[in-house]
């Protein structure tokens, strides 16, 4: 069956450090992968998309990598700030072209 | 509209009552999803509407759950004879597709508490 796995542990980091989140998947052949951010009490918000033929994508302090051989995406938050504290979800396109979401990783950035 | 809206934002009901949750998607978005999110959990897919096609109901947990989408726009999710395990946040998302790529836009959710 298709499965998406994200860091099961919450991530607690010091302000200014880099947070690295992992998204591993099985039995998917996605044309692209997305990352969303969810704040408490809010719906997820789209952050970044990376296509299967792209190795790396950047947006401000965010960097995403996509390794279709390893079936893994890494999501980096560089120079982290307390405002980056949230839950981050990865999402993949299923065979029926609908998105499927991972359970998310909660990041807490300490000042 | 500016984004996806949902109502009510919070709903407290007694076990056994029926509830209706509403979603107003972004104008022009042909696809609409309902998800359920329990405390600290990921998104559980419930149902998917795409244009005039038959909805994908494969995620509905029981026949107490139903949804409709009128005129290709507003959607209502109905839960009949609510149970305590139905307590969760119900999220609606509408999406746009650019070629193969779909991006989902979420509403703020309805927090349902069944006593």
PDB file of C-alpha atoms in Angstrom:
ATOM      1  CA  UNK A   1       0.000   0.000   0.000  1.00  0.00           C
ATOM      2  CA  UNK A   2       1.052   3.598  -0.462  1.00  0.00           C
ATOM      3  CA  UNK A   3       2.615   5.122   2.618  1.00  0.00           C
ATOM      4  CA  UNK A   4       4.099   8.504   3.579  1.00  0.00           C
ATOM      5  CA  UNK A   5       6.274   8.729   6.687  1.00  0.00           C
ATOM      6  CA  UNK A   6       7.526  11.908   8.321  1.00  0.00           C
ATOM      7  CA  UNK A   7       9.758  12.363  11.383  1.00  0.00           C
ATOM      8  CA  UNK A   8       7.715  10.795  14.142  1.00  0.00           C
ATOM      9  CA  UNK A   9       9.416  12.877  16.821  1.00  0.00           C
ATOM     10  CA  UNK A  10       8.772  16.570  17.268  1.00  0.00           C
ATOM     11  CA  UNK A  11      11.749  18.777  16.507  1.00  0.00           C
ATOM     12  CA  UNK A  12      12.979  21.279  19.087  1.00  0.00           C
ATOM     13  CA  UNK A  13      15.752  23.575  17.948  1.00  0.00           C
ATOM     14  CA  UNK A  14      17.504  26.740  18.997  1.00  0.00           C
ATOM     15  CA  UNK A  15      16.807  29.941  17.117  1.00  0.00           C
ATOM     16  CA  UNK A  16      19.300  30.457  14.322  1.00  0.00           C
ATOM     17  CA  UNK A  17      19.911  26.747  13.744  1.00  0.00           C
ATOM     18  CA  UNK A  18      18.745  24.703  10.751  1.00  0.00           C
ATOM     19  CA  UNK A  19      15.787  22.378  11.110  1.00  0.00           C
ATOM     20  CA  UNK A  20      15.757  19.350   8.817  1.00  0.00           C
ATOM     21  CA  UNK A  21      12.549  17.382   8.295  1.00  0.00           C
ATOM     22  CA  UNK A  22      12.254  14.089   6.456  1.00  0.00           C
ATOM     23  CA  UNK A  23       9.504  12.726   4.258  1.00  0.00           C
ATOM     24  CA  UNK A  24       9.858   9.134   3.075  1.00  0.00           C
ATOM     25  CA  UNK A  25       7.373   7.399   0.827  1.00  0.00           C
ATOM     26  CA  UNK A  26       6.689   3.915  -0.505  1.00  0.00           C
ATOM     27  CA  UNK A  27       4.724   2.702  -3.502  1.00  0.00           C
ATOM     28  CA  UNK A  28       4.369   6.162  -4.995  1.00  0.00           C
ATOM     29  CA  UNK A  29       5.744   7.408  -8.279  1.00  0.00           C
ATOM     30  CA  UNK A  30       5.005  11.080  -7.763  1.00  0.00           C
ATOM     31  CA  UNK A  31       5.482  13.658 -10.484  1.00  0.00           C
ATOM     32  CA  UNK A  32       5.915  16.202  -7.689  1.00  0.00           C
ATOM     33  CA  UNK A  33       5.964  16.619  -3.938  1.00  0.00           C
ATOM     34  CA  UNK A  34       4.642  19.494  -1.853  1.00  0.00           C
ATOM     35  CA  UNK A  35       5.247  20.871   1.635  1.00  0.00           C
ATOM     36  CA  UNK A  36       2.565  22.601   3.692  1.00  0.00           C
ATOM     37  CA  UNK A  37       2.684  24.442   7.010  1.00  0.00           C
ATOM     38  CA  UNK A  38      -0.051  24.124   9.627  1.00  0.00           C
ATOM     39  CA  UNK A  39      -0.373  26.409  12.625  1.00  0.00           C
ATOM     40  CA  UNK A  40      -2.492  25.395  15.647  1.00  0.00           C
ATOM     41  CA  UNK A  41      -6.178  25.935  14.969  1.00  0.00           C
ATOM     42  CA  UNK A  42      -5.632  26.664  11.283  1.00  0.00           C
ATOM     43  CA  UNK A  43      -5.759  24.753   8.026  1.00  0.00           C
ATOM     44  CA  UNK A  44      -2.537  23.807   6.219  1.00  0.00           C
ATOM     45  CA  UNK A  45      -0.970  26.399   3.942  1.00  0.00           C
ATOM     46  CA  UNK A  46       0.992  25.534   0.801  1.00  0.00           C
ATOM     47  CA  UNK A  47       4.709  26.389   0.984  1.00  0.00           C
ATOM     48  CA  UNK A  48       6.712  24.744  -1.761  1.00  0.00           C
ATOM     49  CA  UNK A  49       6.481  22.334  -4.637  1.00  0.00           C
ATOM     50  CA  UNK A  50       9.324  20.319  -6.137  1.00  0.00           C
ATOM     51  CA  UNK A  51       8.997  18.283  -9.311  1.00  0.00           C
ATOM     52  CA  UNK A  52      10.475  14.854  -9.955  1.00  0.00           C
ATOM     53  CA  UNK A  53      13.115  16.255 -12.298  1.00  0.00           C
ATOM     54  CA  UNK A  54      14.272  18.858  -9.750  1.00  0.00           C
ATOM     55  CA  UNK A  55      16.859  18.004  -7.118  1.00  0.00           C
ATOM     56  CA  UNK A  56      16.506  21.115  -5.013  1.00  0.00           C
ATOM     57  CA  UNK A  57      14.180  24.073  -4.602  1.00  0.00           C
ATOM     58  CA  UNK A  58      14.586  27.184  -2.461  1.00  0.00           C
ATOM     59  CA  UNK A  59      12.237  29.835  -1.183  1.00  0.00           C
ATOM     60  CA  UNK A  60      13.706  32.426   1.159  1.00  0.00           C
ATOM     61  CA  UNK A  61      14.997  30.445   4.161  1.00  0.00           C
ATOM     62  CA  UNK A  62      13.373  27.200   3.038  1.00  0.00           C
ATOM     63  CA  UNK A  63      15.102  24.511   1.006  1.00  0.00           C
ATOM     64  CA  UNK A  64      13.597  21.278  -0.267  1.00  0.00           C
ATOM     65  CA  UNK A  65      15.363  18.344  -1.854  1.00  0.00           C
ATOM     66  CA  UNK A  66      13.767  15.455  -3.693  1.00  0.00           C
ATOM     67  CA  UNK A  67      15.510  12.125  -4.288  1.00  0.00           C
ATOM     68  CA  UNK A  68      13.287   9.814  -6.316  1.00  0.00           C
ATOM     69  CA  UNK A  69      15.812   6.984  -5.999  1.00  0.00           C
ATOM     70  CA  UNK A  70      15.799   7.107  -2.208  1.00  0.00           C
ATOM     71  CA  UNK A  71      12.080   8.006  -2.276  1.00  0.00           C
ATOM     72  CA  UNK A  72      12.753  10.829   0.099  1.00  0.00           C
ATOM     73  CA  UNK A  73      12.367  14.566   0.445  1.00  0.00           C
ATOM     74  CA  UNK A  74      14.212  16.727   2.950  1.00  0.00           C
ATOM     75  CA  UNK A  75      12.810  20.068   4.105  1.00  0.00           C
ATOM     76  CA  UNK A  76      15.262  22.530   5.639  1.00  0.00           C
ATOM     77  CA  UNK A  77      14.487  25.707   7.552  1.00  0.00           C
ATOM     78  CA  UNK A  78      17.702  27.718   7.768  1.00  0.00           C
ATOM     79  CA  UNK A  79      18.374  30.495  10.286  1.00  0.00           C
ATOM     80  CA  UNK A  80      15.251  29.349  12.109  1.00  0.00           C
ATOM     81  CA  UNK A  81      13.069  31.792  14.029  1.00  0.00           C
ATOM     82  CA  UNK A  82      10.421  31.269  16.718  1.00  0.00           C
ATOM     83  CA  UNK A  83       7.823  32.259  14.087  1.00  0.00           C
ATOM     84  CA  UNK A  84       8.767  29.107  12.167  1.00  0.00           C
ATOM     85  CA  UNK A  85       7.253  26.994  14.963  1.00  0.00           C
ATOM     86  CA  UNK A  86       4.466  24.966  13.353  1.00  0.00           C
ATOM     87  CA  UNK A  87       3.647  21.534  11.967  1.00  0.00           C
ATOM     88  CA  UNK A  88       4.982  20.794   8.509  1.00  0.00           C
ATOM     89  CA  UNK A  89       3.255  18.318   6.206  1.00  0.00           C
ATOM     90  CA  UNK A  90       4.528  16.720   3.030  1.00  0.00           C
ATOM     91  CA  UNK A  91       2.066  15.736   0.329  1.00  0.00           C
ATOM     92  CA  UNK A  92       2.352  13.448  -2.668  1.00  0.00           C
ATOM     93  CA  UNK A  93       0.287  12.830  -5.728  1.00  0.00           C
ATOM     94  CA  UNK A  94      -1.413   9.431  -5.612  1.00  0.00           C
ATOM     95  CA  UNK A  95      -2.020   7.186  -8.609  1.00  0.00           C
ATOM     96  CA  UNK A  96      -5.505   8.681  -8.931  1.00  0.00           C
ATOM     97  CA  UNK A  97      -3.931  12.168  -9.106  1.00  0.00           C
ATOM     98  CA  UNK A  98      -5.233  13.229  -5.692  1.00  0.00           C
ATOM     99  CA  UNK A  99      -2.889  14.501  -2.996  1.00  0.00           C
ATOM    100  CA  UNK A 100      -2.097  12.364   0.009  1.00  0.00           C
ATOM    101  CA  UNK A 101      -0.625  13.943   3.167  1.00  0.00           C
ATOM    102  CA  UNK A 102       1.871  12.739   5.723  1.00  0.00           C
ATOM    103  CA  UNK A 103       1.066  13.022   9.434  1.00  0.00           C
ATOM    104  CA  UNK A 104       3.373  16.019   9.807  1.00  0.00           C
ATOM    105  CA  UNK A 105       6.351  16.972  11.959  1.00  0.00           C
ATOM    106  CA  UNK A 106       5.986  19.589  14.685  1.00  0.00           C
ATOM    107  CA  UNK A 107       8.835  22.069  14.914  1.00  0.00           C
ATOM    108  CA  UNK A 108       9.422  24.294  17.931  1.00  0.00           C
ATOM    109  CA  UNK A 109      12.086  26.990  17.668  1.00  0.00           C
ATOM    110  CA  UNK A 110      13.346  28.284  21.033  1.00  0.00           C
ATOM    111  CA  UNK A 111      14.426  31.887  21.326  1.00  0.00           C
TER     112      UNK A 111
ATOM    113  CA  UNK B   1     -13.795  35.219  -2.268  1.00  0.00           C
ATOM    114  CA  UNK B   2     -10.421  35.631  -0.623  1.00  0.00           C
ATOM    115  CA  UNK B   3     -10.117  32.042   0.473  1.00  0.00           C
ATOM    116  CA  UNK B   4     -11.924  28.915   1.554  1.00  0.00           C
ATOM    117  CA  UNK B   5     -14.418  29.558   4.308  1.00  0.00           C
ATOM    118  CA  UNK B   6     -16.066  27.068   6.635  1.00  0.00           C
ATOM    119  CA  UNK B   7     -18.920  27.318   9.062  1.00  0.00           C
ATOM    120  CA  UNK B   8     -19.497  26.973  11.875  1.00  0.00           C
ATOM    121  CA  UNK B   9     -15.999  27.415  13.263  1.00  0.00           C
ATOM    122  CA  UNK B  10     -16.962  25.437  16.357  1.00  0.00           C
ATOM    123  CA  UNK B  11     -19.803  23.035  16.987  1.00  0.00           C
ATOM    124  CA  UNK B  12     -20.718  21.277  20.213  1.00  0.00           C
ATOM    125  CA  UNK B  13     -23.440  18.666  19.958  1.00  0.00           C
ATOM    126  CA  UNK B  14     -24.880  15.821  21.927  1.00  0.00           C
ATOM    127  CA  UNK B  15     -24.305  12.218  21.000  1.00  0.00           C
ATOM    128  CA  UNK B  16     -26.976  11.016  18.601  1.00  0.00           C
ATOM    129  CA  UNK B  17     -27.714  14.402  17.032  1.00  0.00           C
ATOM    130  CA  UNK B  18     -27.108  15.220  13.371  1.00  0.00           C
ATOM    131  CA  UNK B  19     -24.704  17.985  12.331  1.00  0.00           C
ATOM    132  CA  UNK B  20     -24.112  19.850   9.079  1.00  0.00           C
ATOM    133  CA  UNK B  21     -20.801  21.456   8.238  1.00  0.00           C
ATOM    134  CA  UNK B  22     -20.479  23.931   5.407  1.00  0.00           C
ATOM    135  CA  UNK B  23     -17.635  24.770   3.050  1.00  0.00           C
ATOM    136  CA  UNK B  24     -17.408  27.667   0.595  1.00  0.00           C
ATOM    137  CA  UNK B  25     -14.530  27.001  -1.789  1.00  0.00           C
ATOM    138  CA  UNK B  26     -12.511  29.513  -3.740  1.00  0.00           C
ATOM    139  CA  UNK B  27     -14.477  30.671  -6.755  1.00  0.00           C
ATOM    140  CA  UNK B  28     -13.502  28.803  -9.886  1.00  0.00           C
ATOM    141  CA  UNK B  29     -11.919  25.851  -8.117  1.00  0.00           C
ATOM    142  CA  UNK B  30     -13.460  22.711  -9.533  1.00  0.00           C
ATOM    143  CA  UNK B  31     -12.109  20.264  -6.970  1.00  0.00           C
ATOM    144  CA  UNK B  32     -13.153  20.128  -3.325  1.00  0.00           C
ATOM    145  CA  UNK B  33     -11.974  17.849  -0.524  1.00  0.00           C
ATOM    146  CA  UNK B  34     -13.141  17.083   2.999  1.00  0.00           C
ATOM    147  CA  UNK B  35     -10.634  15.853   5.572  1.00  0.00           C
ATOM    148  CA  UNK B  36     -10.831  14.945   9.221  1.00  0.00           C
ATOM    149  CA  UNK B  37      -8.016  15.702  11.642  1.00  0.00           C
ATOM    150  CA  UNK B  38      -8.027  14.325  15.160  1.00  0.00           C
ATOM    151  CA  UNK B  39      -5.894  15.936  17.860  1.00  0.00           C
ATOM    152  CA  UNK B  40      -2.223  15.573  16.980  1.00  0.00           C
ATOM    153  CA  UNK B  41      -2.974  13.427  13.951  1.00  0.00           C
ATOM    154  CA  UNK B  42      -2.554  13.813  10.213  1.00  0.00           C
ATOM    155  CA  UNK B  43      -5.209  14.538   7.633  1.00  0.00           C
ATOM    156  CA  UNK B  44      -7.690  11.736   7.031  1.00  0.00           C
ATOM    157  CA  UNK B  45      -9.245  11.951   3.572  1.00  0.00           C
ATOM    158  CA  UNK B  46     -13.037  11.723   3.604  1.00  0.00           C
ATOM    159  CA  UNK B  47     -14.496  12.679   0.230  1.00  0.00           C
ATOM    160  CA  UNK B  48     -13.520  14.378  -3.028  1.00  0.00           C
ATOM    161  CA  UNK B  49     -15.601  16.275  -5.571  1.00  0.00           C
ATOM    162  CA  UNK B  50     -14.329  17.134  -9.045  1.00  0.00           C
ATOM    163  CA  UNK B  51     -16.550  19.112 -11.377  1.00  0.00           C
ATOM    164  CA  UNK B  52     -19.612  17.146 -12.408  1.00  0.00           C
ATOM    165  CA  UNK B  53     -18.005  13.752 -11.858  1.00  0.00           C
ATOM    166  CA  UNK B  54     -19.317  11.315  -9.292  1.00  0.00           C
ATOM    167  CA  UNK B  55     -17.678  12.054  -5.925  1.00  0.00           C
ATOM    168  CA  UNK B  56     -14.979   9.806  -4.522  1.00  0.00           C
ATOM    169  CA  UNK B  57     -16.488   8.693  -1.214  1.00  0.00           C
ATOM    170  CA  UNK B  58     -13.836   6.091  -0.454  1.00  0.00           C
ATOM    171  CA  UNK B  59     -12.680   7.822   2.729  1.00  0.00           C
ATOM    172  CA  UNK B  60     -16.026   8.148   4.480  1.00  0.00           C
ATOM    173  CA  UNK B  61     -15.729   6.141   7.721  1.00  0.00           C
ATOM    174  CA  UNK B  62     -19.341   4.984   7.893  1.00  0.00           C
ATOM    175  CA  UNK B  63     -22.744   5.443   6.305  1.00  0.00           C
ATOM    176  CA  UNK B  64     -23.500   8.081   8.943  1.00  0.00           C
ATOM    177  CA  UNK B  65     -21.294  10.416   6.913  1.00  0.00           C
ATOM    178  CA  UNK B  66     -22.463  12.000   3.672  1.00  0.00           C
ATOM    179  CA  UNK B  67     -21.603  15.063   1.647  1.00  0.00           C
ATOM    180  CA  UNK B  68     -22.979  16.972  -1.263  1.00  0.00           C
ATOM    181  CA  UNK B  69     -21.832  19.797  -3.424  1.00  0.00           C
ATOM    182  CA  UNK B  70     -24.476  22.007  -4.945  1.00  0.00           C
ATOM    183  CA  UNK B  71     -23.956  23.793  -8.228  1.00  0.00           C
ATOM    184  CA  UNK B  72     -20.296  22.878  -8.247  1.00  0.00           C
ATOM    185  CA  UNK B  73     -19.614  25.313  -5.421  1.00  0.00           C
ATOM    186  CA  UNK B  74     -20.752  25.119  -1.787  1.00  0.00           C
ATOM    187  CA  UNK B  75     -20.438  21.762  -0.058  1.00  0.00           C
ATOM    188  CA  UNK B  76     -22.037  20.398   3.080  1.00  0.00           C
ATOM    189  CA  UNK B  77     -20.779  17.465   5.113  1.00  0.00           C
ATOM    190  CA  UNK B  78     -23.481  15.795   7.188  1.00  0.00           C
ATOM    191  CA  UNK B  79     -22.854  13.480  10.099  1.00  0.00           C
ATOM    192  CA  UNK B  80     -25.919  11.646  11.323  1.00  0.00           C
ATOM    193  CA  UNK B  81     -26.347  10.198  14.803  1.00  0.00           C
ATOM    194  CA  UNK B  82     -23.042  11.635  15.954  1.00  0.00           C
ATOM    195  CA  UNK B  83     -20.754   9.592  18.175  1.00  0.00           C
ATOM    196  CA  UNK B  84     -18.035  10.791  20.530  1.00  0.00           C
ATOM    197  CA  UNK B  85     -15.369   9.407  18.210  1.00  0.00           C
ATOM    198  CA  UNK B  86     -16.575  11.852  15.554  1.00  0.00           C
ATOM    199  CA  UNK B  87     -15.037  14.683  17.601  1.00  0.00           C
ATOM    200  CA  UNK B  88     -12.309  16.202  15.455  1.00  0.00           C
ATOM    201  CA  UNK B  89     -11.490  19.134  13.221  1.00  0.00           C
ATOM    202  CA  UNK B  90     -13.127  18.870   9.813  1.00  0.00           C
ATOM    203  CA  UNK B  91     -11.148  20.630   7.117  1.00  0.00           C
ATOM    204  CA  UNK B  92     -12.278  21.535   3.654  1.00  0.00           C
ATOM    205  CA  UNK B  93      -9.916  22.312   0.793  1.00  0.00           C
ATOM    206  CA  UNK B  94     -10.481  23.433  -2.747  1.00  0.00           C
ATOM    207  CA  UNK B  95      -7.853  23.040  -5.375  1.00  0.00           C
ATOM    208  CA  UNK B  96      -6.621  24.297  -8.645  1.00  0.00           C
ATOM    209  CA  UNK B  97      -4.736  22.252 -11.164  1.00  0.00           C
ATOM    210  CA  UNK B  98      -2.007  23.576 -13.405  1.00  0.00           C
ATOM    211  CA  UNK B  99      -1.396  20.773 -15.851  1.00  0.00           C
ATOM    212  CA  UNK B 100      -0.500  17.815 -13.666  1.00  0.00           C
ATOM    213  CA  UNK B 101       0.155  19.853 -10.540  1.00  0.00           C
ATOM    214  CA  UNK B 102      -2.561  20.322  -7.945  1.00  0.00           C
ATOM    215  CA  UNK B 103      -2.317  22.786  -5.068  1.00  0.00           C
ATOM    216  CA  UNK B 104      -4.834  22.671  -2.250  1.00  0.00           C
ATOM    217  CA  UNK B 105      -6.157  25.680  -0.343  1.00  0.00           C
ATOM    218  CA  UNK B 106      -7.593  24.901   3.059  1.00  0.00           C
ATOM    219  CA  UNK B 107     -10.275  26.523   5.107  1.00  0.00           C
ATOM    220  CA  UNK B 108      -9.838  27.151   8.848  1.00  0.00           C
ATOM    221  CA  UNK B 109     -11.788  24.044   9.776  1.00  0.00           C
ATOM    222  CA  UNK B 110     -14.811  23.267  11.930  1.00  0.00           C
ATOM    223  CA  UNK B 111     -14.018  21.971  15.406  1.00  0.00           C
ATOM    224  CA  UNK B 112     -16.660  19.403  16.299  1.00  0.00           C
ATOM    225  CA  UNK B 113     -17.122  18.204  19.849  1.00  0.00           C
ATOM    226  CA  UNK B 114     -19.620  15.444  20.526  1.00  0.00           C
ATOM    227  CA  UNK B 115     -20.569  15.160  24.183  1.00  0.00           C
TER     228      UNK B 115
END
